[in-house]
mmCIF file of C-alpha atoms in Angstrom:
data_model
loop_
_atom_site.group_PDB
_atom_site.id
_atom_site.type_symbol
_atom_site.label_atom_id
_atom_site.label_comp_id
_atom_site.label_asym_id
_atom_site.label_seq_id
_atom_site.Cartn_x
_atom_site.Cartn_y
_atom_site.Cartn_z
ATOM 1 C CA MET A 1 -0.159 -0.340 -0.032
ATOM 2 C CA MET A 2 1.648 3.429 -1.220
ATOM 3 C CA GLN A 3 2.356 6.155 2.005
ATOM 4 C CA ILE A 4 2.747 9.321 0.978
ATOM 5 C CA PHE A 5 4.728 11.718 3.811
ATOM 6 C CA GLN A 6 5.419 15.156 3.949
ATOM 7 C CA GLY A 7 8.654 17.250 4.323
ATOM 8 C CA ARG A 8 11.087 20.065 4.134
ATOM 9 C CA VAL A 9 12.386 20.906 1.048
ATOM 10 C CA VAL A 10 16.361 22.041 0.689
ATOM 11 C CA VAL A 11 16.374 21.193 -2.798
ATOM 12 C CA PRO A 12 13.763 21.345 -5.233
ATOM 13 C CA GLY A 13 13.023 18.719 -8.099
ATOM 14 C CA THR A 14 11.392 15.401 -9.113
ATOM 15 C CA VAL A 15 12.683 12.767 -8.951
ATOM 16 C CA ARG A 16 11.223 8.357 -8.998
ATOM 17 C CA ALA A 17 14.383 6.165 -8.052
ATOM 18 C CA GLU A 18 14.961 2.845 -6.224
ATOM 19 C CA ALA A 19 14.891 3.096 -2.327
ATOM 20 C CA LEU A 20 18.285 2.672 -0.775
ATOM 21 C CA VAL A 21 18.264 2.992 2.841
ATOM 22 C CA THR A 22 20.269 3.301 5.828
ATOM 23 C CA ARG A 23 18.995 3.777 9.502
ATOM 24 C CA ASN A 24 22.130 4.205 11.060
ATOM 25 C CA ALA A 25 23.916 8.487 10.004
ATOM 26 C CA PHE A 26 25.612 7.958 6.661
ATOM 27 C CA ASN A 27 29.011 9.276 6.753
ATOM 28 C CA THR A 28 29.540 10.805 3.277
ATOM 29 C CA LEU A 29 33.369 10.972 2.649
ATOM 30 C CA ALA A 30 32.940 7.099 4.135
ATOM 31 C CA SER A 31 30.553 5.951 1.626
ATOM 32 C CA PHE A 32 31.869 7.829 -1.558
ATOM 33 C CA GLN A 33 35.721 7.446 -0.720
ATOM 34 C CA LYS A 34 35.674 4.554 -3.945
ATOM 35 C CA ALA A 35 32.465 5.079 -5.429
ATOM 36 C CA LEU A 36 34.178 7.635 -6.235
ATOM 37 C CA THR A 37 36.961 6.720 -7.961
ATOM 38 C CA SER A 38 35.667 3.217 -9.543
ATOM 39 C CA LYS A 39 33.037 2.005 -12.008
ATOM 40 C CA SER A 40 30.898 -0.409 -9.405
ATOM 41 C CA GLY A 41 30.062 2.835 -7.436
ATOM 42 C CA LYS A 42 29.195 1.252 -4.397
ATOM 43 C CA CYS A 43 29.238 2.147 -1.020
ATOM 44 C CA SER A 44 32.555 1.808 0.596
ATOM 45 C CA ASP A 45 31.930 2.724 4.565
ATOM 46 C CA GLN A 46 32.224 -0.342 5.781
ATOM 47 C CA ASN A 47 30.950 1.032 9.324
ATOM 48 C CA ASN A 48 27.721 1.326 7.077
ATOM 49 C CA PRO A 49 26.360 -2.583 7.367
ATOM 50 C CA ASP A 50 22.763 -1.612 5.523
ATOM 51 C CA ILE A 51 24.632 -0.093 2.521
ATOM 52 C CA TYR A 52 28.283 -1.289 2.360
ATOM 53 C CA ASN A 53 28.658 -2.666 -1.288
ATOM 54 C CA LYS A 54 25.903 -1.408 -2.387
ATOM 55 C CA PRO A 55 25.839 1.352 -5.940
ATOM 56 C CA LEU A 56 24.238 4.590 -4.428
ATOM 57 C CA ALA A 57 24.328 6.855 -8.116
ATOM 58 C CA GLY A 58 20.566 6.845 -8.957
ATOM 59 C CA LYS A 59 18.979 5.555 -5.533
ATOM 60 C CA ALA A 60 16.416 7.608 -3.832
ATOM 61 C CA LEU A 61 18.994 7.460 -0.687
ATOM 62 C CA CYS A 62 16.868 6.984 2.488
ATOM 63 C CA LEU A 63 18.477 8.184 5.959
ATOM 64 C CA PRO A 64 18.353 10.014 9.066
ATOM 65 C CA GLN A 65 21.364 12.190 9.083
ATOM 66 C CA THR A 66 24.945 12.507 7.338
ATOM 67 C CA ILE A 67 28.281 13.040 10.134
ATOM 68 C CA GLY A 68 31.428 12.932 9.108
ATOM 69 C CA SER A 69 33.863 15.134 8.101
ATOM 70 C CA THR A 70 33.881 18.948 6.466
ATOM 71 C CA THR A 71 34.158 17.495 3.237
ATOM 72 C CA GLY A 72 30.984 15.854 2.708
ATOM 73 C CA GLY A 73 29.141 18.716 1.115
ATOM 74 C CA MET A 74 32.127 18.746 -1.676
ATOM 75 C CA VAL A 75 32.390 15.669 -1.504
ATOM 76 C CA LEU A 76 28.209 15.374 -2.837
ATOM 77 C CA PHE A 77 29.162 18.114 -5.084
ATOM 78 C CA CYS A 78 31.828 15.754 -7.000
ATOM 79 C CA ALA A 79 29.581 12.708 -6.318
ATOM 80 C CA ALA A 80 26.944 14.720 -8.724
ATOM 81 C CA LYS A 81 29.388 16.380 -11.074
ATOM 82 C CA MET A 82 30.417 12.850 -12.013
ATOM 83 C CA ASN A 83 27.054 11.291 -11.663
ATOM 84 C CA LYS A 84 27.490 8.901 -9.128
ATOM 85 C CA ALA A 85 24.711 10.617 -7.244
ATOM 86 C CA PRO A 86 22.427 9.152 -5.574
ATOM 87 C CA ALA A 87 18.775 10.801 -7.350
ATOM 88 C CA CYS A 88 17.712 12.051 -4.428
ATOM 89 C CA MET A 89 17.929 12.305 -0.908
ATOM 90 C CA LEU A 90 15.383 11.906 1.615
ATOM 91 C CA PHE A 91 16.621 12.921 5.567
ATOM 92 C CA SER A 92 13.644 11.090 8.397
ATOM 93 C CA LYS A 93 15.812 14.142 10.546
ATOM 94 C CA PRO A 94 17.039 17.954 9.719
ATOM 95 C CA ILE A 95 19.708 17.678 7.261
ATOM 96 C CA ASP A 96 23.208 19.168 8.654
ATOM 97 C CA SER A 97 24.215 22.591 6.777
ATOM 98 C CA LEU A 98 27.082 20.295 4.854
ATOM 99 C CA ALA A 99 24.811 18.342 3.536
ATOM 100 C CA ALA A 100 22.682 20.873 2.955
ATOM 101 C CA ALA A 101 25.521 22.841 0.830
ATOM 102 C CA GLY A 102 27.179 20.041 -1.132
ATOM 103 C CA ALA A 103 23.329 19.535 -2.195
ATOM 104 C CA ILE A 104 22.399 22.659 -3.387
ATOM 105 C CA LEU A 105 25.880 22.753 -4.230
ATOM 106 C CA ALA A 106 25.101 20.152 -6.745
ATOM 107 C CA ASP A 107 22.103 21.936 -7.695
ATOM 108 C CA VAL A 108 23.538 25.338 -9.032
ATOM 109 C CA TRP A 109 27.084 24.291 -9.981
ATOM 110 C CA SER A 110 26.159 20.776 -11.916
ATOM 111 C CA ASP A 111 23.661 19.243 -14.572
ATOM 112 C CA ALA A 112 22.573 16.773 -11.981
ATOM 113 C CA SER A 113 20.124 17.946 -9.652
ATOM 114 C CA MET A 114 19.523 15.863 -6.773
ATOM 115 C CA PRO A 115 16.242 16.745 -4.963
ATOM 116 C CA THR A 116 16.415 16.867 -1.073
ATOM 117 C CA VAL A 117 13.922 16.799 0.963
ATOM 118 C CA ASP A 118 14.382 17.021 4.965
ATOM 119 C CA ASN A 119 12.287 16.328 8.363
ATOM 120 C CA LEU A 120 10.286 12.974 6.769
ATOM 121 C CA GLY A 121 9.655 12.015 10.565
ATOM 122 C CA ASP A 122 10.733 8.070 12.053
ATOM 123 C CA ASP A 123 7.825 7.258 10.915
ATOM 124 C CA PHE A 124 9.034 7.544 7.280
ATOM 125 C CA LEU A 125 12.752 6.058 7.911
ATOM 126 C CA ALA A 126 10.842 2.743 9.409
ATOM 127 C CA MET A 127 8.381 2.171 7.072
ATOM 128 C CA VAL A 128 11.238 2.246 3.918
ATOM 129 C CA GLU A 129 12.717 -0.921 2.328
ATOM 130 C CA ASN A 130 15.744 -1.142 0.060
ATOM 131 C CA GLY A 131 13.987 -1.886 -3.878
ATOM 132 C CA MET A 132 10.831 0.333 -3.243
ATOM 133 C CA LEU A 133 10.024 3.268 -5.568
ATOM 134 C CA ILE A 134 9.524 6.203 -4.405
ATOM 135 C CA THR A 135 8.760 9.417 -5.585
ATOM 136 C CA VAL A 136 9.960 12.895 -4.372
ATOM 137 C CA GLU A 137 7.291 16.038 -5.798
ATOM 138 C CA GLU A 138 8.336 19.513 -6.022
ATOM 139 C CA ASN A 139 6.721 20.373 -3.051
ATOM 140 C CA GLY A 140 8.185 18.388 -0.517
ATOM 141 C CA ARG A 141 5.557 15.054 -0.794
ATOM 142 C CA VAL A 142 7.168 11.900 -1.099
ATOM 143 C CA VAL A 143 5.022 8.937 -2.117
ATOM 144 C CA VAL A 144 6.237 5.322 -1.115
ATOM 145 C CA ASN A 145 5.206 2.454 -2.999
ATOM 146 C CA PRO A 146 6.360 -1.256 -1.960
ATOM 147 C CA SER A 147 7.795 -2.558 -4.808
ATOM 148 C CA PRO A 148 8.806 -0.895 -8.218
#
């Protein structure tokens, strides 16, 4: 059964993508470190078993929040510039300033928009699973379908 969540728009846009879910904080640098230099584009953060070794590019990345170094924003921008970024980023909690900066820079300085929505709530992260089809609307509405 389809579920609808309303969040706050950080970077506007519309997209449909398959969910990639982590219930752990997302370490941006650790996750993209090898993804940016390899053809596979897989998550390289061994401390995040939810998404370790899974492709990041083109996915609806569902996460609670980001953690890690101050390079996080630039890493997101670089991933977008190299066409290795998630299709969108969907935060259950408020986004931090570094992740927001990276998403905004990707939108402004690259051809790859990465719609970003935060404040979707704990219920969002509790129900979404890998492989579910996610639709993000311009107004921050996120529709979750059980299967693609």
